[in-house]
Every structure is written in structure tokens, then in C-alpha cells.
XYZ file of C-alpha atoms in Angstrom:
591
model
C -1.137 20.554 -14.980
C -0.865 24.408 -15.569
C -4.478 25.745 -16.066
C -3.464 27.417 -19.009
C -2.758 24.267 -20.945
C -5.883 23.253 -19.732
C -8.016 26.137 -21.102
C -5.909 25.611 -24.557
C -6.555 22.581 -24.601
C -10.229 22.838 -24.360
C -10.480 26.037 -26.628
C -8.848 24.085 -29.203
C -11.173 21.023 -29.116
C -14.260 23.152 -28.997
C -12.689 24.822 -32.415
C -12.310 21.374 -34.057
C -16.006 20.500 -32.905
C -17.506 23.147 -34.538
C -15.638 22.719 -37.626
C -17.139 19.117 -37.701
C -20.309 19.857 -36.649
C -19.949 22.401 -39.761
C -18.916 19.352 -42.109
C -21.500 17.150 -40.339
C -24.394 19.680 -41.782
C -22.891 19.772 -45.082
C -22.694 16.081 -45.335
C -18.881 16.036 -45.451
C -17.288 11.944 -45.577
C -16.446 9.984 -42.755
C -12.319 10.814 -43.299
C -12.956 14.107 -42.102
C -14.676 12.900 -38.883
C -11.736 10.793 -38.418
C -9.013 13.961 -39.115
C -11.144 15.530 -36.184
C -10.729 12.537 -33.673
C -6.533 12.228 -35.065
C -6.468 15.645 -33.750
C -8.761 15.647 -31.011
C -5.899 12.838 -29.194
C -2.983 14.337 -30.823
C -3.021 17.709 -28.834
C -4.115 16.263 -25.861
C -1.086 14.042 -25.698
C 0.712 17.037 -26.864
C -0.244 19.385 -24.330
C -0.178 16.670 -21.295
C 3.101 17.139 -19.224
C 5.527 14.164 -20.151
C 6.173 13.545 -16.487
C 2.342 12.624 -15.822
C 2.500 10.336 -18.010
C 5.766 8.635 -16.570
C 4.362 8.620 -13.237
C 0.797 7.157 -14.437
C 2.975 4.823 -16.302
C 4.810 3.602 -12.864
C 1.700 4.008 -10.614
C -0.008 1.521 -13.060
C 2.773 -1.287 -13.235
C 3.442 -0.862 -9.434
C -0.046 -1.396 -8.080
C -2.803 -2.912 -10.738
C -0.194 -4.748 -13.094
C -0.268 -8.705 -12.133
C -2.055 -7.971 -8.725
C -3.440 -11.267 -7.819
C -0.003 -13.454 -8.463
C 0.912 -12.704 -4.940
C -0.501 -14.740 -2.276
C -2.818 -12.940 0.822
C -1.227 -12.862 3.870
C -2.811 -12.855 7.566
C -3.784 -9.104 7.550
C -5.193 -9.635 4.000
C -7.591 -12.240 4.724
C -8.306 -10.958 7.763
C -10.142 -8.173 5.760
C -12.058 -10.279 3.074
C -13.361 -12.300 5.558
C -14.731 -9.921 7.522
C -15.765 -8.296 4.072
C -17.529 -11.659 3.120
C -19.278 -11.919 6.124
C -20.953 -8.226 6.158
C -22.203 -9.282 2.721
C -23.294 -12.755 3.366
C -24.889 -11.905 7.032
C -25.577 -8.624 6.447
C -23.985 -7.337 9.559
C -22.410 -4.267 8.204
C -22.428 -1.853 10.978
C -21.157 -4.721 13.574
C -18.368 -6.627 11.888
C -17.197 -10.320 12.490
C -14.590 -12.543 11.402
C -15.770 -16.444 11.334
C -18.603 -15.566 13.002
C -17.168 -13.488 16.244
C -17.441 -9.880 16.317
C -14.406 -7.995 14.976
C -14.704 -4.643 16.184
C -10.281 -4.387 16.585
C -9.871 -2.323 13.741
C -12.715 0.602 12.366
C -14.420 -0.528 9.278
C -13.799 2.134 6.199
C -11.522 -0.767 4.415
C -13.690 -3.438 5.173
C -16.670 -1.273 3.801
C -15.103 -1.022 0.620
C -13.872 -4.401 0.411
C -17.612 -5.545 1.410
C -18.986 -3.819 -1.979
C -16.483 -4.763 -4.111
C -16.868 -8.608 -2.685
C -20.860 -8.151 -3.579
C -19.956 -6.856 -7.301
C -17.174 -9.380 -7.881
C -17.585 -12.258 -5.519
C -14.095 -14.080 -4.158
C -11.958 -12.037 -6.644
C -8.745 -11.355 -5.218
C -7.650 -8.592 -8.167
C -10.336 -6.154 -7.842
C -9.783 -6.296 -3.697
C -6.450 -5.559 -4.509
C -7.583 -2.861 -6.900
C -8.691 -0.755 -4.135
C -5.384 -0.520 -2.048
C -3.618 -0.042 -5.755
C -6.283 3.105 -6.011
C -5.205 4.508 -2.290
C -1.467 3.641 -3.327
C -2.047 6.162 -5.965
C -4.063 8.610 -3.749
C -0.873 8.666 -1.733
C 1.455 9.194 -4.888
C -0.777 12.340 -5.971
C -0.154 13.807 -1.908
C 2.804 12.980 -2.136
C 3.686 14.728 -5.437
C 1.396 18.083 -4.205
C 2.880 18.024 -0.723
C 6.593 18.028 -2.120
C 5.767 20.637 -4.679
C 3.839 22.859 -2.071
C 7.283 22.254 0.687
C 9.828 22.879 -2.228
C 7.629 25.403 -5.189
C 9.557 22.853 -8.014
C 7.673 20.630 -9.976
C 11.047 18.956 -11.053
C 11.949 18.208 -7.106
C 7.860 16.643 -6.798
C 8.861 14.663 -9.702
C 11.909 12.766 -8.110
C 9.952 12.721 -5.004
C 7.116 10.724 -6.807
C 10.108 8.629 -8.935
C 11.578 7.559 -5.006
C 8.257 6.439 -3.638
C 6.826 4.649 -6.222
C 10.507 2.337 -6.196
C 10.274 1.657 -2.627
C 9.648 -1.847 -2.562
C 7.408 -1.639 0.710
C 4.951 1.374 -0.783
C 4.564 -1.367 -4.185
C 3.867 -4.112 -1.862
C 1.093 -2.544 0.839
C 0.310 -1.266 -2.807
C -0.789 -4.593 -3.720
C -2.223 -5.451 -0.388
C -6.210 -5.138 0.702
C -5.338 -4.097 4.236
C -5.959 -1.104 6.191
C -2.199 0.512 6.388
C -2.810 1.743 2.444
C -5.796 3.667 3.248
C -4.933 5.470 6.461
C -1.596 6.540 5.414
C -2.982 7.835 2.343
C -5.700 9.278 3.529
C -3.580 11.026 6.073
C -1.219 12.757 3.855
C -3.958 14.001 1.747
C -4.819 15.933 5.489
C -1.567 16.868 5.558
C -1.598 18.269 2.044
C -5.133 20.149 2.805
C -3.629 21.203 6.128
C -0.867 22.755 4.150
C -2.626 24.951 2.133
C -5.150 26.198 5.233
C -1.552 27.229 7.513
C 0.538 28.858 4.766
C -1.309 29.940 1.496
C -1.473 33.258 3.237
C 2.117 33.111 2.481
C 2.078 32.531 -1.068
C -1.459 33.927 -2.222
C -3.546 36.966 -2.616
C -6.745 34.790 -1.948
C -6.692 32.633 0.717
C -9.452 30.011 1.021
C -9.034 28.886 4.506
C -12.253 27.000 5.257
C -11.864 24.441 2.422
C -8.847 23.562 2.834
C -9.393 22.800 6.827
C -12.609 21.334 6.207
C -10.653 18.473 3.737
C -8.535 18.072 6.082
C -10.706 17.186 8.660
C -12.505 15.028 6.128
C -9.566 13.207 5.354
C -8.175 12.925 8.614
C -11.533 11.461 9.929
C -11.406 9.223 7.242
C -7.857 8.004 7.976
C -9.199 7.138 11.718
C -11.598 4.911 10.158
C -9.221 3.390 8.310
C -7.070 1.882 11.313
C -7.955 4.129 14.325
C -5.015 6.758 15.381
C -2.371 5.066 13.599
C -1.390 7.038 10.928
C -1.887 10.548 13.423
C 1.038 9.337 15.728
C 3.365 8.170 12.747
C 2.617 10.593 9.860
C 0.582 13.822 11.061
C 2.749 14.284 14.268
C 6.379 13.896 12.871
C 4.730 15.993 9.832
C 3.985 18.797 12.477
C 6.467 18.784 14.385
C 9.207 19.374 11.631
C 6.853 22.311 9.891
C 6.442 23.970 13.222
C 9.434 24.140 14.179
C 11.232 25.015 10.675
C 7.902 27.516 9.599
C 5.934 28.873 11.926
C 2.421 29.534 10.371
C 0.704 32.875 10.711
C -2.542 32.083 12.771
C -4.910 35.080 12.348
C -8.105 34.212 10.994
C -7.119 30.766 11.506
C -8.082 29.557 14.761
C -12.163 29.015 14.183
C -11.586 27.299 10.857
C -8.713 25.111 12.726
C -11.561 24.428 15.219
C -13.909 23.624 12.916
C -11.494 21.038 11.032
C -10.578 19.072 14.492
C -15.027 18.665 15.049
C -15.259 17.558 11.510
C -12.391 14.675 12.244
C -13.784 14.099 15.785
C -17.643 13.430 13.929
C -16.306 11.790 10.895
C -13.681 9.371 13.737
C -15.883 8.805 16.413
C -19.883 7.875 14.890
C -18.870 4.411 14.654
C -17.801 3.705 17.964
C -20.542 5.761 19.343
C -23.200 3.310 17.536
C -20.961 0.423 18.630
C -21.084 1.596 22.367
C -24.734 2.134 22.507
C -25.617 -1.304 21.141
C -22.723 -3.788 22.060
C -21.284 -1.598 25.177
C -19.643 -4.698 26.820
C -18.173 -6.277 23.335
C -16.340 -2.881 23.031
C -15.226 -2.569 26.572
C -13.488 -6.254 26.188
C -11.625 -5.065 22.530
C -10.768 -1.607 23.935
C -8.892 -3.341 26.775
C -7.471 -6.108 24.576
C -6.096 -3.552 21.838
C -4.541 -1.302 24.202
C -3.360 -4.029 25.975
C -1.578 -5.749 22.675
C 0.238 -2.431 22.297
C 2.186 -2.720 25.384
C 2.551 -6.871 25.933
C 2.332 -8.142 21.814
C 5.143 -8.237 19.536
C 7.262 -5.827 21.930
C 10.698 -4.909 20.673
C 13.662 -3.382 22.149
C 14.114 -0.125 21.290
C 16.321 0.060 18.808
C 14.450 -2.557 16.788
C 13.825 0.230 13.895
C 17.969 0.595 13.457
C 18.039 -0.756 10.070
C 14.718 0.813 8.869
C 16.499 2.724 5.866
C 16.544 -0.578 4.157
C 12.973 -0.518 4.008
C 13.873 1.864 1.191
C 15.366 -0.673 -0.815
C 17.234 0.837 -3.965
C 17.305 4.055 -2.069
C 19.034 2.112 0.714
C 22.780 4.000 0.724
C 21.409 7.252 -0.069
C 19.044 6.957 2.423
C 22.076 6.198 4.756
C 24.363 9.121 3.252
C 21.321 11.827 3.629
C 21.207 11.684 7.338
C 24.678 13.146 7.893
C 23.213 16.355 8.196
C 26.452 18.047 9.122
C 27.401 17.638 5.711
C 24.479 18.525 3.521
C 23.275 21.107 5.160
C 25.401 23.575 4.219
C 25.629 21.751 0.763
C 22.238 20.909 -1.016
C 20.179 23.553 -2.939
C 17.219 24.063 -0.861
C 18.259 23.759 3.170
C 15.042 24.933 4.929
C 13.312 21.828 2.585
C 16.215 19.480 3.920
C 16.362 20.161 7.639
C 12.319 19.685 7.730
C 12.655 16.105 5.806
C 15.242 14.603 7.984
C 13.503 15.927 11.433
C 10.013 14.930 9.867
C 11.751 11.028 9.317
C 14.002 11.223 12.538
C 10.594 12.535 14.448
C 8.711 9.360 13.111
C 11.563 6.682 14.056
C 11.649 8.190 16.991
C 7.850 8.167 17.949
C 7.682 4.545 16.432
C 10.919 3.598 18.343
C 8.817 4.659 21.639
C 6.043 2.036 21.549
C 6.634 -1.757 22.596
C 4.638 -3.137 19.756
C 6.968 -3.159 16.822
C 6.924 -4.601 13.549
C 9.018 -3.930 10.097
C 5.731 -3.348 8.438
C 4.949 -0.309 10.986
C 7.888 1.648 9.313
C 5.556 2.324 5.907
C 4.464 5.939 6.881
C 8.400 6.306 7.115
C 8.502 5.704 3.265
C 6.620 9.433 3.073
C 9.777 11.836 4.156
C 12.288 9.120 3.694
C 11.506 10.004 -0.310
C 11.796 13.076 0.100
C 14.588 12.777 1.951
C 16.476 11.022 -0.810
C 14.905 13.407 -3.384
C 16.698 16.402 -1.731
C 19.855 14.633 -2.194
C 18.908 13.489 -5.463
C 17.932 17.279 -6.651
C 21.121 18.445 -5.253
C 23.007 16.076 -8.069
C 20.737 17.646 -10.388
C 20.920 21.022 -9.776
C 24.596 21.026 -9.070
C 26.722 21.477 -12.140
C 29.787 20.888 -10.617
C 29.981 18.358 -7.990
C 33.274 18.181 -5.339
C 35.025 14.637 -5.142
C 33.222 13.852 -2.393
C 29.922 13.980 -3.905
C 30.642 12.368 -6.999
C 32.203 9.504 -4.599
C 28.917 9.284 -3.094
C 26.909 9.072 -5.968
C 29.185 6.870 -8.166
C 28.781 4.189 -5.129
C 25.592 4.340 -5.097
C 25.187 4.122 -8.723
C 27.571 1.293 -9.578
C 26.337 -1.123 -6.565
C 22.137 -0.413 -8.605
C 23.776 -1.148 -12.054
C 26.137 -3.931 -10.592
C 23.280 -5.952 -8.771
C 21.055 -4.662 -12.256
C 23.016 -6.792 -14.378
C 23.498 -9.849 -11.932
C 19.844 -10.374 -12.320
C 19.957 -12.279 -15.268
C 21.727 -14.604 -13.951
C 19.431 -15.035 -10.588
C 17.018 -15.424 -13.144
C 18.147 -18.410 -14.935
C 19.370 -19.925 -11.435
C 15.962 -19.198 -9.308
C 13.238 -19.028 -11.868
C 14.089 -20.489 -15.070
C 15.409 -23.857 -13.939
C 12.669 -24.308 -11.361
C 10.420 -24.097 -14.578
C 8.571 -21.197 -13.207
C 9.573 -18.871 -16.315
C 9.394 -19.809 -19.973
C 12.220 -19.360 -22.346
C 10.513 -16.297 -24.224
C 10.299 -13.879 -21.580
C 13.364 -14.862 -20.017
C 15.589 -13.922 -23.046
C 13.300 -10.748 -22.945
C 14.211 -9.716 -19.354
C 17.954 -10.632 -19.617
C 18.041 -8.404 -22.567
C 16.127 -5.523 -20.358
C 18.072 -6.060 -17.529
C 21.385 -6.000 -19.645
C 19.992 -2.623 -21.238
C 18.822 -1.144 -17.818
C 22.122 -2.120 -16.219
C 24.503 -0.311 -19.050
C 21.974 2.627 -18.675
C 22.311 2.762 -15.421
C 26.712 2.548 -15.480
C 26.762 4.891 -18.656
C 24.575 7.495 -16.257
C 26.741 6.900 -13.139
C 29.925 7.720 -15.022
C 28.324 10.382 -16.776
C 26.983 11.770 -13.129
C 23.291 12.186 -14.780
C 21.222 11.799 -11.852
C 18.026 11.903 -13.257
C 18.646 9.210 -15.549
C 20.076 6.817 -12.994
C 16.340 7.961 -11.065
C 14.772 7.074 -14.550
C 16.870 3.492 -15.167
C 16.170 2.188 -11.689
C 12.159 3.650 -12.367
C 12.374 1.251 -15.753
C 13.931 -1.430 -13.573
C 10.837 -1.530 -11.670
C 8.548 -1.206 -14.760
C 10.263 -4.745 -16.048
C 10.108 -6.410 -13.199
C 6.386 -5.767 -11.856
C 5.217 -6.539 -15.495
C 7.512 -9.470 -16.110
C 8.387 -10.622 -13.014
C 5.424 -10.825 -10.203
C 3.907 -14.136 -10.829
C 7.373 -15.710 -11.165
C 8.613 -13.974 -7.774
C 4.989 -16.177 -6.651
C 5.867 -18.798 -7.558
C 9.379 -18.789 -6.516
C 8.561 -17.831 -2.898
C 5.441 -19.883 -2.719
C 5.010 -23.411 -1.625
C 5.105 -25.343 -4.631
C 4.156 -28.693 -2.795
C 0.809 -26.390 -1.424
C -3.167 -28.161 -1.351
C -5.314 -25.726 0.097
C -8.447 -26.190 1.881
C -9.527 -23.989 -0.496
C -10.636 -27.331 -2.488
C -13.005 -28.807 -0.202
C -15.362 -26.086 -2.049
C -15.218 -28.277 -5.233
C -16.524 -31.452 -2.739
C -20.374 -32.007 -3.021
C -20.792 -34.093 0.398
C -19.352 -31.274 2.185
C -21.043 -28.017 0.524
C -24.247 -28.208 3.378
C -22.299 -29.339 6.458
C -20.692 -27.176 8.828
C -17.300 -26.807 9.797
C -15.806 -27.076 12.798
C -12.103 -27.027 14.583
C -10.831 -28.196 18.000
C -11.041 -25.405 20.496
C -8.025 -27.330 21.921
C -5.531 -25.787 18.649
C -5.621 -22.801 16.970
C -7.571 -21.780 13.869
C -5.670 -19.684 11.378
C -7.752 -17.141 9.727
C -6.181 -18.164 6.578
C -8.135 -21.432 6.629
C -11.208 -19.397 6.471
C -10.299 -17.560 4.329
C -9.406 -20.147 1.430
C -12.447 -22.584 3.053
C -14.320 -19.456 1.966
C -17.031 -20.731 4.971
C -17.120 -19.914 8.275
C -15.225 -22.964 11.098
C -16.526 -22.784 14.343
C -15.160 -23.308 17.586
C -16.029 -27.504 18.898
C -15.131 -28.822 22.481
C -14.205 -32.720 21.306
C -13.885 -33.179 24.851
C -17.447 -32.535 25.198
C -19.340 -35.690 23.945
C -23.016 -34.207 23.869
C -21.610 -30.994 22.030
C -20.175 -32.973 19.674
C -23.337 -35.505 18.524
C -25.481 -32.466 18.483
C -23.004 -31.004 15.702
C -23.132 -33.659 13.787
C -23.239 -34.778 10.720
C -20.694 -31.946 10.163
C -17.269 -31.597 8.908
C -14.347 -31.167 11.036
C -10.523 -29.969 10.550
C -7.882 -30.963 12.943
C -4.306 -30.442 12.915
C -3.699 -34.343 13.530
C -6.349 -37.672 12.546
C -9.940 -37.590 13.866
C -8.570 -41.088 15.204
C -6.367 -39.426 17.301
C -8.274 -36.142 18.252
C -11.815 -38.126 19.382
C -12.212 -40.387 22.481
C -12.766 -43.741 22.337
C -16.474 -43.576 23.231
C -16.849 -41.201 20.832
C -15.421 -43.266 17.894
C -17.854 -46.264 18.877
C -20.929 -43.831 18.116
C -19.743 -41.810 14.938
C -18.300 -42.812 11.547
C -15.431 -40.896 10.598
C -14.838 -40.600 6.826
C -11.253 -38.398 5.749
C -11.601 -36.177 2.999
C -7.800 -35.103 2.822
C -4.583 -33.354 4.197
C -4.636 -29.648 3.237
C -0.924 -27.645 3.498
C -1.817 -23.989 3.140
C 1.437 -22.694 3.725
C 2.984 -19.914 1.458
C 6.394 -20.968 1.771
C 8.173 -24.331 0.891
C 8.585 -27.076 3.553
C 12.444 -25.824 3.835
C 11.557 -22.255 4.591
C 11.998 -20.878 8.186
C 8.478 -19.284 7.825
C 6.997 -23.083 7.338
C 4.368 -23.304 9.699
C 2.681 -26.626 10.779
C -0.445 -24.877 12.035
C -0.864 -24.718 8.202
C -0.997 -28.228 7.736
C -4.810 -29.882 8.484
C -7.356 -32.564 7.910
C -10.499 -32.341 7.557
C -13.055 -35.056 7.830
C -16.651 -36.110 7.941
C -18.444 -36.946 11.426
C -21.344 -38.763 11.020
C -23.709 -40.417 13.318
C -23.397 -44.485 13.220
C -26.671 -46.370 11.854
């Protein structure tokens, strides 16, 4: 907001206040106090840039809105039981998951999912509220970054619009994992990093040493977040497109540059220092294992990452059309701003193409110059008054396949949701008519060739469906069939036993996560192990019957207390896992 408005603002409230406080004296009715308040809001809304407010509007409905309808994955509870476990053990500074250290990934997320789980105990929503807070963080870089690349506020605008209606920023958004808060962490170092290199450039006063010193703050903060993750596929593509596109003047530079890089390397490295003084041999064993699951887990081919401009979603085609740099290059408005967005997002697929470990979720960081990417395009159609044929081809395609899929959603609607009884009749009539209304927007601007409100009917498309939609795109995906263990905490005979699993199968951390109690590790093999655990409880993936020996049967009663299914998806899904699927039952020592 211009600081002008801001002092205008303030001089004209502190006017008003007197004036009351003048009326207060005097005894003057309560209307009057109530004409000071109408007036007090009124020019505060007036003076507040519309755009904010739109953004605020979208930030809100895209990560706090309807934030606990979605079920946790792996990497969620992961987190929360870790977080549970610092609270309920007290072992913040050495982390462990079901009882077993979990030193994998630093602790910064876990630390702030540990407080909130000992304000609000086992409440999904306010976990969640913390990523939707660093989703924001990373909306507010984002905005300042492209408005420091560019100098337009209207081209930080569209940037903002892009990223907040990429489908995977909304759902890491949504998500109490680690990826939120060292991405968004990082490009606030890359924002502060900025202003150190090139104010010079742009200001009389240059104020150097903050700006290095937040960076280094924040960039130290990202590594505790999930360790050099977000360096190698933000900050490096970042650098390596700015560098090579602007080089910065360095005079003056070099000892507050310095001094940033110790700040990082304090702020990065005091955990593991603690963790190698005190548990030197527990962190030898996960350094070797975590570099090791780089090179030999999940490994990809190469060219894995082809298709990653669908992890744009809406911005899918344009996201396509922008890389032909041939052809906009000598077209859109602001080159210099368009060569160093497609070599910052061809830097990053390439870097993240390079390792063996690859997954689809890895590609988030892309999101960053991918919208700005698009939002160079998109400011082109703006700015441009007249548009060639092939342009207007381009964004007429683009356009009509949004408002044609736009107004198909009723209909998937109806089919998916409303049938299955997972929507009531109300708000179904109320988002067919929004849909129908978005969708005609959304033609009418595409004929029309008004960019910005296509940018602003797709923007309402995701308002209506994050507010309408989330809990019934839950319960659509979800496994409707579903009893989690998660109910065994509502059985008395089993709230002061222990729990244990077969060392012989695998324990998902998902069961102890909705157990909400720690299962330990039992040889059933081992006979003595076994009648010193009991009486205890004990979850298996087949019958007790059938997991015990016979000798073992003759000395302990075995009383089942269920079959638990804790899948998210439906029996006919692909991603239907039997692992999922358990017993758990009673051992108890025979009279």
C-alpha cells in the first residue's frame, strides 16, 4: 500500500478522534460516537487498494476455508505424530515418530505443529492453519518479488491471481507438511536478497545490511524447514536466471553478503550440531540413509518431469504456449522480465530433472516462476491493445477450453456428487447457477479478448469451489466403506494397554496416527517377548489365529475387537491399499 494513503489514512482518523473526544467532554449522545466508528471503517475501506482485498479474499478461501474436509496423507501424519510425541514425551530437541527417533527431516514444522497440538489437542484445522499462514507468506513474496522484477503493481497482481489458482500451491496450502514452509520461507530470502543486490539500482538510500541479514534469516529458516531442499530448487534456478540476465553491482556488498551466508550457516546448522554431540551414531545412520534414499528411492528416468506444466492446472496451455520463446520474445511488453522467468523455470526442471529421486509433488517450487511465467503472457494480453491473429488464436483456445470445462461442471456435479448423496439439493442448485454464471463470464471475456477478466472468472471459479465444494470433493474421493482405528480410542478395555504390531509386516504411520497412541514393534515368533507384553493389544494385518503359534494360543486368550480399513480411497481405486486393512485384538494371559 502506498505510504501516502497510509499517512492519510491515519491523519484522518486521528481528526475524527479528537472531534469525539471533543463530544465525549461535552457529553454529546451515543449517535455521534457511532457517526465516528461509520467513518472510522468507511475510509479505511476507501483508501485500501481494491486488489488487496481480492487477493486476501482468494488467500482466505484457498487455504483456511473448509481445511479439515480433506483427509491427511503419509507426509501429514508423519508430522503430527512426531508433533504429538514432543508434547506428550517432552522430547523436543530429539524428535521421534512411534517412539523411534526421527531426526530425517529438521524440526522448524514440527516445532510449530508441537505448540499448536499443546493449545488445541488432535485438531486437524488449526495444524492446517499453519501451512494456510506460510501459503500466504509465499503469496505476499511472491507478489513483492514480481513487483520488485517487473516495477508494476498490475503485473504482481496477475502474478498473485496465477499462483493462488494453481491447484498444487491450494493443496500443500492445506497440508501440515514441511514443503509449505521451506518454499516460502525461501522466497521471502529471495525477496530480501533482492533488495540487498539491486536497490543500489533503483534508490538513493540503500540499506544493505537488513536486507542480507533477512535473508540469511529466512534462508536459515527454510533449512530448518526440510534441510537444502528448497536452495537447490528455488534459490539456485532464482540465481542463476538474475545473474545471468542482471548482473548486480557488488561494491560495498561483499562483507554484508558474508555476513548473510554465517547468519544462514548458524540459524541451519545449531540443530544438527546439538544432535551430533548427543546422539552422534543415530545421526551418522540417518545421514547415510537420507543420502542414500536420494540416489536408490523413488528414482525416475529423466524425463519423468515432461508433463510438469500440468501441475499448473488452469494455467496448463498457457503454460505450454509461454515456453516458445522464439515467439514471445520479441513480442511481450517487458522482455528482460520474460527471458529471466522462463530460464528461472527451465533452470529448476532442469536441476530437479538431475536427481534420481523424483516425485510429482517435488515440482511445487516450480509453481513460483511458472506464475510468473504465465503472468508475462497474461500482461502482454493486457497491455496489448491490438493483438495479431495469432495471439488472439492463442488466447481464445485457452479461454474457451476454461469456460467449456466451466460449464460442464454442473453436470459432473449432479453425476459424481449429488447422486452419491454427498451434496444436498440447496447448494447444488447454488453452484450450478455459479458455475453457469462463471462459465458465460468467462466466454463473454474470451470473445471480448479481456484478459483480466478471464484471470478474474477463473479466480471466482476457485472462490466457489473451495467454499462450496471441498468437503464434497472428500467425500467423493474418500473411502466411503472406511472404519478407522481411529475408534479403538472410544474402547475402555483398551485405553491402558499397549499396542503392538508384527515386526514380520509393515506398520503404516497412518495407523498411528488415527490410533493417536504409539504401536510398537513385537517379534510373535518370540514366545517369551510376547508373554512379557502381555496383557496388551495387538494389530495384525490377518487373525491373531493365524499370526500366533500354536503353543502360544494354548497359553493366551485372544479376544477381537474389530477389522479397521483406513484407506482414503474406495475398495475400486488403484490407490486401495491392503496394508490399510487391520485387526486388532486383545492378548491376555490364560487363568
Amino acid at each position: 500500500m502506498n505510504i501516502r494513503w497510509i499517512k492519510k489514512v491515519v491523519l484522518i482518523h486521528i481528526i475524527h478522534y479528537r472531534h469525539f473526544m471533543c463530544y465525549y467532554e461535552h457529553e454529546v449522545d451515543i449517535i455521534k460516537f457511532k457517526k465516528w466508528c461509520f467513518m472510522f471503517v468507511m475510509n479505511t475501506i476507501r483508501n485500501f487498494d481494491k486488489e488487496y482485498i481480492w487477493i486476501a479474499i482468494l488467500c482466505m478461501a484457498a487455504f483456511f476455508i473448509h481445511n479439515s474436509l480433506l483427509p491427511t496423507d503419509i507426509m501429514e501424519s508423519r508430522n503430527i505424530v512426531t508433533a504429538r510425541e514432543m508434547v506428550s514425551d517432552g522430547n523436543w530437541m530429539v524428535p521421534t515418530m512411534n517412539g523411534e527417533l526421527r531426526l530425517e527431516k529438521p524440526p522448524l514444522p514440527t516445532w510449530v505443529a508441537a505448540v499448536i497440538e499443546r493449545v488445541a489437542p488432535d485438531n486437524l484445522g488449526a495444524q492446517r492453519i499453519a501451512a494456510g499462514v506460510m501459503g500466504v507468506v509465499w503469496v505476499i513474496f511472491m507478489y513483492l518479488t514480481a513487483q520488485y522484477i517487473t516495477r508494476r503493481r498490475d503485473f504482481a497482481f496477475i502474478t498473485a491471481i496465477v499462483f493462488l489458482t494453481c491447484y498444487n500451491v491450494v493443496l500443500m496450502g492445506r497440508t501440515a507438511t514441511w514443503d509449505i514452509y521451506c518454499h516460502s520461507l525461501m522466497m521471502g530470502a529471495i525477496y530480501f536478497l533482492m533488495r540487498g543486490l539491486y536497490d543500489d539500482r533503483y534508490y538513493e538510500v540503500v540499506h544493505k545490511w537488513r536486507w542480507f541479514i533477512l535473508s540469511g534469516i529466512m534462508m536459515g529458516l527454510s533449512f530448518l524447514s526440510k534441510g537444502p531442499v528448497a536452495f537447490y530448487a528455488l534459490l539456485f534456478p532464482f540465481l542463476i536466471s538474475m545473474l545471468i540476465m542482471q548482473r548486480p553491482y557488488m561494491r560495498g556488498k561483499w562483507l554484508p553478503l558474508v555476513v548473510m551466508i554465517v547468519v544462514c550457516v548458524v540459524i541451519s546448522s545449531w540443530w544438527y550440531v546439538c544432535l551430533m554431540a548427543f546422539h552422534p551414531q543415530a545421526f551418522d545412520h540417518v545421514v547415510s540413509k537420507e543420502s542414500g534414499s536420494w540416489i536408490n528411492h523413488n528414482v525416475r528416468p529423466w524425463y519423468y518431469y515432461w508433463r510438469f506444466f500440468t501441475e499448473t492446472g488452469v494455467w496448463t496451455i498457457l503454460m505450454l504456449v509461454s515456453l516458445a520463446v522464439p515467439y514471445w520474445k520479441h513480442k511481450v511488453t517487458m522482455r528482460r522480465e520474460y527471458i529471466i522467468m522462463v530460464t528461472w523455470t527451465i533452470a529448476t526442471l532442469i536441476l530437479l530433472s538431475l536427481m534420481p529421486e523424483k516425485k510429482m509433488r517435488y515440482l511445487l517450487p516450480m509453481m513460483a516462476p511458472c506464475s510468473m511465467t504465465v503472468a508475462v503472457i497474461l500482461f502482454y494480453f493486457v497491455d496489448r491493445r491490438k493483438l495479431d491473429h495469432t495471439d488472439k488464436v492463442i488466447f481464445r483456445i485457452n479461454g474457451y477450453v476454461l469456460a467449456g470445462i466451466t460449464l460442464l461442471l454442473p453436470i459432473g456435479v449432479h453425476l459424481v456428487a449429488y447422486k452419491r448423496n454427498v451434496i444436498d439439493f440447496g447448494t447444488t442448485i447454488f453452484v450450478d447457477i455459479m458455475f453457469l454464471g462463471i462459465g458465460l463470464w468467462m466466454l463473454f471475456s474470451t470473445q471480448r479478448l479481456r484478459s483480466k477478466s478471464l484471470l478474474n472468472g477463473i479466480a471466482a471459479l476457485f472462490l466457489v469451489t473451495e467454499c462450496f465444494l471441498i468437503g464434497t470433493i472428500g467425500k467423493v474421493l474418500g473411502n466411503a466403506s472406511a472404519h478407522s482405528i481411529r475408534e479403538t480410542q472410544k474402547i475402555t478395555a483398551l485405553n491402558k494397554l499397549p499396542f503392538y504390531y508384527n515386526t514380520q509386516e509393515e506398520l503404516r504411520i497412518e495407523l498411528v496416527y488415527e490410533a493417536h497412541r504409539k504401536i510398537k514393534p513385537l517379534d510373535l515368533s518370540d514366545e517369551k517377548a510376547v508373554m512379557k507384553a502381555l496383557p496388551c493389544a495387538l494389530v495384525t494385518r490377518n487373525s491373531a489365529g493365524m499370526e500366533l503359534s500354536r503353543s502360544l494360543l494354548q497359553k493366551i486368550d485372544t479376544v477381537k475387537i474389530g477389522v479397521y480399513d483406513d484407506n482414503r480411497h474406495s475398495k475400486h481405486d488403484r490407490h486401495y491399499n491392503r496394508i490399510l486393512v487391520n485387526q486388532v485384538t486383545i492378548l491376555k494371559q490364560k487363568r
